[in-house]
Amino acid sequence: MRQKRAKAYKKQMLVYNHTFKFRQPYQVLVDDQLVLETNKSSFDLLKGLKRTLQAEVKPMITQCCVQKLYESKNQGAIAQAKMYERRRCNHYKEPKEPSECIRSVVDINGRNLHRYVVATQDIEIRRILRRVPGVPLIYMNRSVMVMEPLSSNSQQVSQQVENEKLVKGLNDPKYAGTPNNTEDASVDPKSPDANQLKRKIKGPKEPNPLSIKKPRVNKAQLPSEDVFNLTDKKKGGGSMGHRIFVTTLHRPMNIRIKFTQEYREE
């Protein structure tokens, strides 16, 4: 598959994902004609669907399409159809034509309720399903698998959804932030709890305490220190002096004595 076509298919599937809520693995509904066509040309249908949709897929086939394959007596196509998941269509007792069966499964009140990707060779069923928004259509063009571009109905729904997103906050009171639709509407504005619900006004913050200059201490308030020097004779002619710091605090009987030892030579 060429790069240009692959980009176009990827963009289409993004629209289906965002607008119509498609999810992987995609449910691909195949018909009897597509199974016969791929079996005739030895085309790997599962790999082709994965390559076209660029994601994991889950191929499905209805009971009416399987009944049509049994009538063709093509054993290869029948064996291929048995590998796919069987989609119940409730037409077991009275089988319908594959086109009518697929239409009844996909088109539910004008919506693709189960989010099917339809892979069919029937031109008539593709023409009918183009009227239903959100139905990706795939078919075989000779030996190439092709996905149709977005139909006009799908484009209209997608554009409508995008426009609603743009004006959602303006027209919908639920998203407009009005007091009638917010959680804080039940709180009385005069109550003390109302002040806590108000937004905090942003302003200058306090500086980092590590970057603040330390305050200067008044030396007059510091306790006085008295120093006494005592000397003792030391062997070898030297003298050892003991310097005693006596710090007197304002409170009585609270004296701290610091001893420091110094060695002095004569």
PDB file of C-alpha atoms in Angstrom:
ATOM      1  CA  MET A   1       0.000   0.000   0.000  1.00  0.00           C
ATOM      2  CA  ARG A   2       1.340   3.371  -0.991  1.00  0.00           C
ATOM      3  CA  GLN A   3       2.259   5.892   1.643  1.00  0.00           C
ATOM      4  CA  LYS A   4      -0.201   8.534   0.459  1.00  0.00           C
ATOM      5  CA  ARG A   5      -3.129   6.131   0.590  1.00  0.00           C
ATOM      6  CA  ALA A   6      -2.008   4.786   3.984  1.00  0.00           C
ATOM      7  CA  LYS A   7      -1.993   8.310   5.463  1.00  0.00           C
ATOM      8  CA  ALA A   8      -5.488   8.965   4.119  1.00  0.00           C
ATOM      9  CA  TYR A   9      -6.804   5.723   5.641  1.00  0.00           C
ATOM     10  CA  LYS A  10      -5.190   6.492   8.983  1.00  0.00           C
ATOM     11  CA  LYS A  11      -6.746   9.958   9.051  1.00  0.00           C
ATOM     12  CA  GLN A  12     -10.167   8.489   8.248  1.00  0.00           C
ATOM     13  CA  MET A  13      -9.929   5.971  11.073  1.00  0.00           C
ATOM     14  CA  LEU A  14      -8.994   8.771  13.492  1.00  0.00           C
ATOM     15  CA  VAL A  15     -12.251  10.494  12.566  1.00  0.00           C
ATOM     16  CA  TYR A  16     -14.176   7.282  13.215  1.00  0.00           C
ATOM     17  CA  ASN A  17     -12.371   6.846  16.540  1.00  0.00           C
ATOM     18  CA  HIS A  18     -13.000  10.368  17.853  1.00  0.00           C
ATOM     19  CA  THR A  19     -16.454  11.017  16.394  1.00  0.00           C
ATOM     20  CA  PHE A  20     -18.108   7.585  16.358  1.00  0.00           C
ATOM     21  CA  LYS A  21     -16.120   5.951  19.205  1.00  0.00           C
ATOM     22  CA  PHE A  22     -14.574   3.071  17.236  1.00  0.00           C
ATOM     23  CA  ARG A  23     -12.156   0.916  19.240  1.00  0.00           C
ATOM     24  CA  GLN A  24      -9.555  -1.712  18.437  1.00  0.00           C
ATOM     25  CA  PRO A  25      -9.779  -4.492  17.456  1.00  0.00           C
ATOM     26  CA  TYR A  26     -12.164  -3.298  14.749  1.00  0.00           C
ATOM     27  CA  GLN A  27     -15.134  -5.558  14.023  1.00  0.00           C
ATOM     28  CA  VAL A  28     -15.087  -6.150  10.263  1.00  0.00           C
ATOM     29  CA  LEU A  29     -18.243  -7.624   8.757  1.00  0.00           C
ATOM     30  CA  VAL A  30     -17.432  -9.445   5.497  1.00  0.00           C
ATOM     31  CA  ASP A  31     -19.908 -10.792   2.946  1.00  0.00           C
ATOM     32  CA  ASP A  32     -19.894 -13.887   0.752  1.00  0.00           C
ATOM     33  CA  GLN A  33     -18.802 -12.068  -2.427  1.00  0.00           C
ATOM     34  CA  LEU A  34     -15.650 -10.700  -0.781  1.00  0.00           C
ATOM     35  CA  VAL A  35     -14.727 -14.145   0.545  1.00  0.00           C
ATOM     36  CA  LEU A  36     -15.171 -15.661  -2.927  1.00  0.00           C
ATOM     37  CA  GLU A  37     -13.139 -12.858  -4.540  1.00  0.00           C
ATOM     38  CA  THR A  38     -10.200 -13.155  -2.131  1.00  0.00           C
ATOM     39  CA  ASN A  39     -10.232 -16.943  -2.352  1.00  0.00           C
ATOM     40  CA  LYS A  40     -10.186 -16.771  -6.134  1.00  0.00           C
ATOM     41  CA  SER A  41      -7.175 -14.414  -6.232  1.00  0.00           C
ATOM     42  CA  SER A  42      -5.379 -16.142  -3.286  1.00  0.00           C
ATOM     43  CA  PHE A  43      -5.502 -12.888  -1.345  1.00  0.00           C
ATOM     44  CA  ASP A  44      -4.953 -13.082   2.424  1.00  0.00           C
ATOM     45  CA  LEU A  45      -8.072 -11.321   3.677  1.00  0.00           C
ATOM     46  CA  LEU A  46      -6.989 -11.022   7.309  1.00  0.00           C
ATOM     47  CA  LYS A  47      -3.604  -9.462   6.475  1.00  0.00           C
ATOM     48  CA  GLY A  48      -5.225  -7.166   3.942  1.00  0.00           C
ATOM     49  CA  LEU A  49      -7.709  -5.855   6.505  1.00  0.00           C
ATOM     50  CA  LYS A  50      -4.946  -5.264   9.049  1.00  0.00           C
ATOM     51  CA  ARG A  51      -2.850  -3.434   6.477  1.00  0.00           C
ATOM     52  CA  THR A  52      -5.743  -1.267   5.305  1.00  0.00           C
ATOM     53  CA  LEU A  53      -7.048  -0.321   8.752  1.00  0.00           C
ATOM     54  CA  GLN A  54      -3.515  -0.269  10.257  1.00  0.00           C
ATOM     55  CA  ALA A  55      -4.759  -1.957  13.428  1.00  0.00           C
ATOM     56  CA  GLU A  56      -5.908  -5.265  14.843  1.00  0.00           C
ATOM     57  CA  VAL A  57      -9.163  -6.540  13.367  1.00  0.00           C
ATOM     58  CA  LYS A  58     -11.774  -9.163  14.181  1.00  0.00           C
ATOM     59  CA  PRO A  59     -13.394 -10.478  10.969  1.00  0.00           C
ATOM     60  CA  MET A  60     -17.025 -11.571  11.277  1.00  0.00           C
ATOM     61  CA  ILE A  61     -19.559 -13.128   8.913  1.00  0.00           C
ATOM     62  CA  THR A  62     -23.321 -13.583   9.203  1.00  0.00           C
ATOM     63  CA  GLN A  63     -25.196 -16.870   8.969  1.00  0.00           C
ATOM     64  CA  CYS A  64     -26.956 -15.780   5.779  1.00  0.00           C
ATOM     65  CA  CYS A  65     -23.608 -15.149   4.042  1.00  0.00           C
ATOM     66  CA  VAL A  66     -22.346 -18.570   5.127  1.00  0.00           C
ATOM     67  CA  GLN A  67     -25.511 -20.166   3.736  1.00  0.00           C
ATOM     68  CA  LYS A  68     -24.843 -18.426   0.424  1.00  0.00           C
ATOM     69  CA  LEU A  69     -21.311 -19.838   0.389  1.00  0.00           C
ATOM     70  CA  TYR A  70     -22.661 -23.355   0.924  1.00  0.00           C
ATOM     71  CA  GLU A  71     -24.831 -22.884  -2.147  1.00  0.00           C
ATOM     72  CA  SER A  72     -21.746 -21.975  -4.202  1.00  0.00           C
ATOM     73  CA  LYS A  73     -20.072 -25.292  -3.169  1.00  0.00           C
ATOM     74  CA  ASN A  74     -16.671 -23.599  -3.070  1.00  0.00           C
ATOM     75  CA  GLN A  75     -14.910 -25.627  -0.383  1.00  0.00           C
ATOM     76  CA  GLY A  76     -11.958 -23.254  -0.140  1.00  0.00           C
ATOM     77  CA  ALA A  77     -14.206 -20.246   0.488  1.00  0.00           C
ATOM     78  CA  ILE A  78     -16.315 -22.257   2.958  1.00  0.00           C
ATOM     79  CA  ALA A  79     -13.221 -23.286   4.922  1.00  0.00           C
ATOM     80  CA  GLN A  80     -12.039 -19.679   4.926  1.00  0.00           C
ATOM     81  CA  ALA A  81     -15.404 -18.432   6.221  1.00  0.00           C
ATOM     82  CA  LYS A  82     -15.351 -20.969   9.053  1.00  0.00           C
ATOM     83  CA  MET A  83     -12.216 -19.280  10.422  1.00  0.00           C
ATOM     84  CA  TYR A  84     -14.138 -16.068  11.084  1.00  0.00           C
ATOM     85  CA  GLU A  85     -16.407 -15.306  14.006  1.00  0.00           C
ATOM     86  CA  ARG A  86     -20.074 -16.035  13.344  1.00  0.00           C
ATOM     87  CA  ARG A  87     -22.355 -13.013  13.742  1.00  0.00           C
ATOM     88  CA  ARG A  88     -25.865 -13.881  14.824  1.00  0.00           C
ATOM     89  CA  CYS A  89     -28.428 -12.278  12.555  1.00  0.00           C
ATOM     90  CA  ASN A  90     -31.562 -14.175  13.752  1.00  0.00           C
ATOM     91  CA  HIS A  91     -32.330 -15.258  10.174  1.00  0.00           C
ATOM     92  CA  TYR A  92     -31.488 -18.916  10.691  1.00  0.00           C
ATOM     93  CA  LYS A  93     -34.962 -20.267   9.989  1.00  0.00           C
ATOM     94  CA  GLU A  94     -35.634 -17.937   7.062  1.00  0.00           C
ATOM     95  CA  PRO A  95     -32.292 -16.928   5.488  1.00  0.00           C
ATOM     96  CA  LYS A  96     -32.277 -13.587   3.696  1.00  0.00           C
ATOM     97  CA  GLU A  97     -30.140 -12.191   0.944  1.00  0.00           C
ATOM     98  CA  PRO A  98     -26.660 -11.160   2.186  1.00  0.00           C
ATOM     99  CA  SER A  99     -27.342  -7.506   1.342  1.00  0.00           C
ATOM    100  CA  GLU A 100     -30.562  -7.424   3.383  1.00  0.00           C
ATOM    101  CA  CYS A 101     -28.927  -9.364   6.216  1.00  0.00           C
ATOM    102  CA  ILE A 102     -25.943  -7.004   6.484  1.00  0.00           C
ATOM    103  CA  ARG A 103     -28.204  -3.974   6.301  1.00  0.00           C
ATOM    104  CA  SER A 104     -30.386  -5.253   9.155  1.00  0.00           C
ATOM    105  CA  VAL A 105     -27.302  -5.918  11.302  1.00  0.00           C
ATOM    106  CA  VAL A 106     -25.500  -2.620  10.640  1.00  0.00           C
ATOM    107  CA  ASP A 107     -28.306  -0.083  10.165  1.00  0.00           C
ATOM    108  CA  ILE A 108     -30.171   0.077  13.493  1.00  0.00           C
ATOM    109  CA  ASN A 109     -32.492   3.090  13.484  1.00  0.00           C
ATOM    110  CA  GLY A 110     -30.143   4.985  11.186  1.00  0.00           C
ATOM    111  CA  ARG A 111     -27.051   4.375  13.334  1.00  0.00           C
ATOM    112  CA  ASN A 112     -24.094   2.008  13.240  1.00  0.00           C
ATOM    113  CA  LEU A 113     -24.800   0.996  16.812  1.00  0.00           C
ATOM    114  CA  HIS A 114     -22.249  -1.837  17.032  1.00  0.00           C
ATOM    115  CA  ARG A 115     -19.533   0.103  15.122  1.00  0.00           C
ATOM    116  CA  TYR A 116     -18.965  -2.351  12.292  1.00  0.00           C
ATOM    117  CA  VAL A 117     -16.520  -1.933   9.440  1.00  0.00           C
ATOM    118  CA  VAL A 118     -18.245  -3.421   6.374  1.00  0.00           C
ATOM    119  CA  ALA A 119     -16.117  -5.186   3.745  1.00  0.00           C
ATOM    120  CA  THR A 120     -18.285  -6.099   0.766  1.00  0.00           C
ATOM    121  CA  GLN A 121     -18.183  -6.380  -3.015  1.00  0.00           C
ATOM    122  CA  ASP A 122     -21.891  -5.610  -3.360  1.00  0.00           C
ATOM    123  CA  ILE A 123     -22.285  -2.154  -4.901  1.00  0.00           C
ATOM    124  CA  GLU A 124     -25.912  -1.884  -3.809  1.00  0.00           C
ATOM    125  CA  ILE A 125     -25.242  -2.507  -0.115  1.00  0.00           C
ATOM    126  CA  ARG A 126     -22.397   0.024  -0.191  1.00  0.00           C
ATOM    127  CA  ARG A 127     -24.728   2.602  -1.693  1.00  0.00           C
ATOM    128  CA  ILE A 128     -27.303   1.969   1.056  1.00  0.00           C
ATOM    129  CA  LEU A 129     -24.793   2.063   3.917  1.00  0.00           C
ATOM    130  CA  ARG A 130     -23.346   5.386   2.745  1.00  0.00           C
ATOM    131  CA  ARG A 131     -26.499   6.992   4.099  1.00  0.00           C
ATOM    132  CA  VAL A 132     -25.726   5.697   7.596  1.00  0.00           C
ATOM    133  CA  PRO A 133     -23.184   7.926   9.390  1.00  0.00           C
ATOM    134  CA  GLY A 134     -20.061   6.245  10.700  1.00  0.00           C
ATOM    135  CA  VAL A 135     -19.810   3.119   8.512  1.00  0.00           C
ATOM    136  CA  PRO A 136     -16.342   2.483   7.004  1.00  0.00           C
ATOM    137  CA  LEU A 137     -16.685   0.627   3.691  1.00  0.00           C
ATOM    138  CA  ILE A 138     -13.985  -1.628   2.204  1.00  0.00           C
ATOM    139  CA  TYR A 139     -13.950  -3.473  -1.120  1.00  0.00           C
ATOM    140  CA  MET A 140     -11.524  -5.142  -3.524  1.00  0.00           C
ATOM    141  CA  ASN A 141     -10.457  -3.307  -6.675  1.00  0.00           C
ATOM    142  CA  ARG A 142      -8.857  -6.079  -8.725  1.00  0.00           C
ATOM    143  CA  SER A 143      -6.124  -7.256  -6.347  1.00  0.00           C
ATOM    144  CA  VAL A 144      -5.993  -4.093  -4.204  1.00  0.00           C
ATOM    145  CA  MET A 145      -8.056  -3.558  -1.052  1.00  0.00           C
ATOM    146  CA  VAL A 146      -9.549  -0.061  -0.988  1.00  0.00           C
ATOM    147  CA  MET A 147     -11.418   1.875   1.692  1.00  0.00           C
ATOM    148  CA  GLU A 148     -13.971   4.425   0.581  1.00  0.00           C
ATOM    149  CA  PRO A 149     -13.560   8.037   1.726  1.00  0.00           C
ATOM    150  CA  LEU A 150     -15.865   9.508   4.343  1.00  0.00           C
ATOM    151  CA  SER A 151     -19.440   9.798   3.152  1.00  0.00           C
ATOM    152  CA  SER A 152     -21.200  13.158   3.158  1.00  0.00           C
ATOM    153  CA  ASN A 153     -23.363  12.110   6.134  1.00  0.00           C
ATOM    154  CA  SER A 154     -20.308  11.052   8.141  1.00  0.00           C
ATOM    155  CA  GLN A 155     -18.540  14.326   7.350  1.00  0.00           C
ATOM    156  CA  GLN A 156     -21.608  16.295   8.409  1.00  0.00           C
ATOM    157  CA  VAL A 157     -21.825  14.511  11.776  1.00  0.00           C
ATOM    158  CA  SER A 158     -18.088  14.923  12.355  1.00  0.00           C
ATOM    159  CA  GLN A 159     -18.255  18.650  11.620  1.00  0.00           C
ATOM    160  CA  GLN A 160     -21.242  19.035  13.929  1.00  0.00           C
ATOM    161  CA  VAL A 161     -19.404  17.324  16.789  1.00  0.00           C
ATOM    162  CA  GLU A 162     -16.366  19.568  16.315  1.00  0.00           C
ATOM    163  CA  ASN A 163     -18.526  22.700  16.313  1.00  0.00           C
ATOM    164  CA  GLU A 164     -20.208  21.623  19.544  1.00  0.00           C
ATOM    165  CA  LYS A 165     -16.812  21.263  21.188  1.00  0.00           C
ATOM    166  CA  LEU A 166     -15.879  24.836  20.273  1.00  0.00           C
ATOM    167  CA  VAL A 167     -18.962  26.467  21.820  1.00  0.00           C
ATOM    168  CA  LYS A 168     -19.641  23.943  24.566  1.00  0.00           C
ATOM    169  CA  GLY A 169     -18.473  26.188  27.394  1.00  0.00           C
ATOM    170  CA  LEU A 170     -20.421  29.186  26.087  1.00  0.00           C
ATOM    171  CA  ASN A 171     -23.854  27.691  25.489  1.00  0.00           C
ATOM    172  CA  ASP A 172     -23.996  24.820  27.970  1.00  0.00           C
ATOM    173  CA  PRO A 173     -24.459  26.057  31.566  1.00  0.00           C
ATOM    174  CA  LYS A 174     -23.052  22.773  32.821  1.00  0.00           C
ATOM    175  CA  TYR A 175     -19.611  23.729  31.504  1.00  0.00           C
ATOM    176  CA  ALA A 176     -19.953  27.518  31.779  1.00  0.00           C
ATOM    177  CA  GLY A 177     -19.070  27.680  35.484  1.00  0.00           C
ATOM    178  CA  THR A 178     -22.358  29.252  36.572  1.00  0.00           C
ATOM    179  CA  PRO A 179     -23.287  29.023  40.285  1.00  0.00           C
ATOM    180  CA  ASN A 180     -26.416  27.004  39.525  1.00  0.00           C
ATOM    181  CA  ASN A 181     -24.447  24.074  38.135  1.00  0.00           C
ATOM    182  CA  THR A 182     -21.334  23.986  40.247  1.00  0.00           C
ATOM    183  CA  GLU A 183     -20.711  21.935  43.333  1.00  0.00           C
ATOM    184  CA  ASP A 184     -20.324  25.086  45.438  1.00  0.00           C
ATOM    185  CA  ALA A 185     -23.837  26.304  44.707  1.00  0.00           C
ATOM    186  CA  SER A 186     -25.270  24.512  47.730  1.00  0.00           C
ATOM    187  CA  VAL A 187     -23.034  26.526  50.100  1.00  0.00           C
ATOM    188  CA  ASP A 188     -24.430  29.734  51.535  1.00  0.00           C
ATOM    189  CA  PRO A 189     -22.180  32.654  50.491  1.00  0.00           C
ATOM    190  CA  LYS A 190     -22.634  34.244  53.937  1.00  0.00           C
ATOM    191  CA  SER A 191     -21.493  31.140  55.804  1.00  0.00           C
ATOM    192  CA  PRO A 192     -17.909  30.897  57.121  1.00  0.00           C
ATOM    193  CA  ASP A 193     -17.268  27.910  54.838  1.00  0.00           C
ATOM    194  CA  ALA A 194     -17.780  30.101  51.807  1.00  0.00           C
ATOM    195  CA  ASN A 195     -14.493  31.903  52.448  1.00  0.00           C
ATOM    196  CA  GLN A 196     -12.596  28.623  52.239  1.00  0.00           C
ATOM    197  CA  LEU A 197     -14.116  27.834  48.844  1.00  0.00           C
ATOM    198  CA  LYS A 198     -12.921  31.097  47.354  1.00  0.00           C
ATOM    199  CA  ARG A 199      -9.824  30.937  45.288  1.00  0.00           C
ATOM    200  CA  LYS A 200      -6.676  32.118  46.939  1.00  0.00           C
ATOM    201  CA  ILE A 201      -5.404  35.402  45.588  1.00  0.00           C
ATOM    202  CA  LYS A 202      -1.915  35.005  44.258  1.00  0.00           C
ATOM    203  CA  GLY A 203       0.593  37.469  45.641  1.00  0.00           C
ATOM    204  CA  PRO A 204       4.224  37.808  46.672  1.00  0.00           C
ATOM    205  CA  LYS A 205       5.440  34.914  48.750  1.00  0.00           C
ATOM    206  CA  GLU A 206       7.776  34.998  51.715  1.00  0.00           C
ATOM    207  CA  PRO A 207      11.493  34.775  50.922  1.00  0.00           C
ATOM    208  CA  ASN A 208      13.515  31.664  51.402  1.00  0.00           C
ATOM    209  CA  PRO A 209      14.489  31.499  55.112  1.00  0.00           C
ATOM    210  CA  LEU A 210      17.945  30.221  54.182  1.00  0.00           C
ATOM    211  CA  SER A 211      18.644  33.347  52.157  1.00  0.00           C
ATOM    212  CA  ILE A 212      17.600  35.806  54.887  1.00  0.00           C
ATOM    213  CA  LYS A 213      20.407  37.612  56.705  1.00  0.00           C
ATOM    214  CA  LYS A 214      20.614  36.623  60.348  1.00  0.00           C
ATOM    215  CA  PRO A 215      19.649  39.401  62.825  1.00  0.00           C
ATOM    216  CA  ARG A 216      22.443  41.033  64.789  1.00  0.00           C
ATOM    217  CA  VAL A 217      22.620  40.311  68.517  1.00  0.00           C
ATOM    218  CA  ASN A 218      23.192  43.164  70.978  1.00  0.00           C
ATOM    219  CA  LYS A 219      26.482  42.539  72.825  1.00  0.00           C
ATOM    220  CA  ALA A 220      25.262  44.326  75.943  1.00  0.00           C
ATOM    221  CA  GLN A 221      22.784  41.526  76.558  1.00  0.00           C
ATOM    222  CA  LEU A 222      25.414  38.815  76.364  1.00  0.00           C
ATOM    223  CA  PRO A 223      26.714  37.364  79.732  1.00  0.00           C
ATOM    224  CA  SER A 224      30.029  38.716  80.997  1.00  0.00           C
ATOM    225  CA  GLU A 225      33.098  36.506  81.019  1.00  0.00           C
ATOM    226  CA  ASP A 226      35.962  36.613  83.520  1.00  0.00           C
ATOM    227  CA  VAL A 227      39.245  34.988  82.583  1.00  0.00           C
ATOM    228  CA  PHE A 228      41.719  33.661  85.119  1.00  0.00           C
ATOM    229  CA  ASN A 229      45.168  32.385  84.208  1.00  0.00           C
ATOM    230  CA  LEU A 230      46.767  29.703  86.338  1.00  0.00           C
ATOM    231  CA  THR A 231      50.242  28.321  85.736  1.00  0.00           C
ATOM    232  CA  ASP A 232      51.843  25.107  86.929  1.00  0.00           C
ATOM    233  CA  LYS A 233      55.416  24.000  86.771  1.00  0.00           C
ATOM    234  CA  LYS A 234      56.070  21.418  84.143  1.00  0.00           C
ATOM    235  CA  LYS A 235      58.877  18.938  83.940  1.00  0.00           C
ATOM    236  CA  GLY A 236      61.662  20.040  81.614  1.00  0.00           C
ATOM    237  CA  GLY A 237      61.510  23.676  82.590  1.00  0.00           C
ATOM    238  CA  GLY A 238      58.308  24.455  80.774  1.00  0.00           C
ATOM    239  CA  SER A 239      55.146  25.661  82.275  1.00  0.00           C
ATOM    240  CA  MET A 240      51.574  24.539  81.611  1.00  0.00           C
ATOM    241  CA  GLY A 241      48.967  27.186  81.882  1.00  0.00           C
ATOM    242  CA  HIS A 242      45.282  26.541  82.461  1.00  0.00           C
ATOM    243  CA  ARG A 243      42.982  29.211  81.189  1.00  0.00           C
ATOM    244  CA  ILE A 244      39.627  29.131  82.955  1.00  0.00           C
ATOM    245  CA  PHE A 245      36.656  30.988  81.534  1.00  0.00           C
ATOM    246  CA  VAL A 246      33.998  31.648  84.118  1.00  0.00           C
ATOM    247  CA  THR A 247      30.793  32.792  82.521  1.00  0.00           C
ATOM    248  CA  THR A 248      28.310  34.359  84.896  1.00  0.00           C
ATOM    249  CA  LEU A 249      24.743  34.491  83.714  1.00  0.00           C
ATOM    250  CA  HIS A 250      22.037  36.731  85.072  1.00  0.00           C
ATOM    251  CA  ARG A 251      20.470  33.924  87.049  1.00  0.00           C
ATOM    252  CA  PRO A 252      22.285  33.048  90.337  1.00  0.00           C
ATOM    253  CA  MET A 253      23.931  29.698  90.904  1.00  0.00           C
ATOM    254  CA  ASN A 254      24.055  29.133  87.187  1.00  0.00           C
ATOM    255  CA  ILE A 255      27.727  29.084  86.290  1.00  0.00           C
ATOM    256  CA  ARG A 256      29.317  27.455  83.305  1.00  0.00           C
ATOM    257  CA  ILE A 257      33.018  26.791  83.351  1.00  0.00           C
ATOM    258  CA  LYS A 258      34.919  26.165  80.201  1.00  0.00           C
ATOM    259  CA  PHE A 259      38.332  24.692  80.403  1.00  0.00           C
ATOM    260  CA  THR A 260      40.889  25.153  77.733  1.00  0.00           C
ATOM    261  CA  GLN A 261      44.370  23.892  77.963  1.00  0.00           C
ATOM    262  CA  GLU A 262      47.300  25.660  76.447  1.00  0.00           C
ATOM    263  CA  TYR A 263      50.945  24.763  76.400  1.00  0.00           C
ATOM    264  CA  ARG A 264      53.457  27.514  76.530  1.00  0.00           C
ATOM    265  CA  GLU A 265      57.176  27.298  76.268  1.00  0.00           C
ATOM    266  CA  GLU A 266      59.500  29.505  78.166  1.00  0.00           C
TER     267      GLU A 266
END
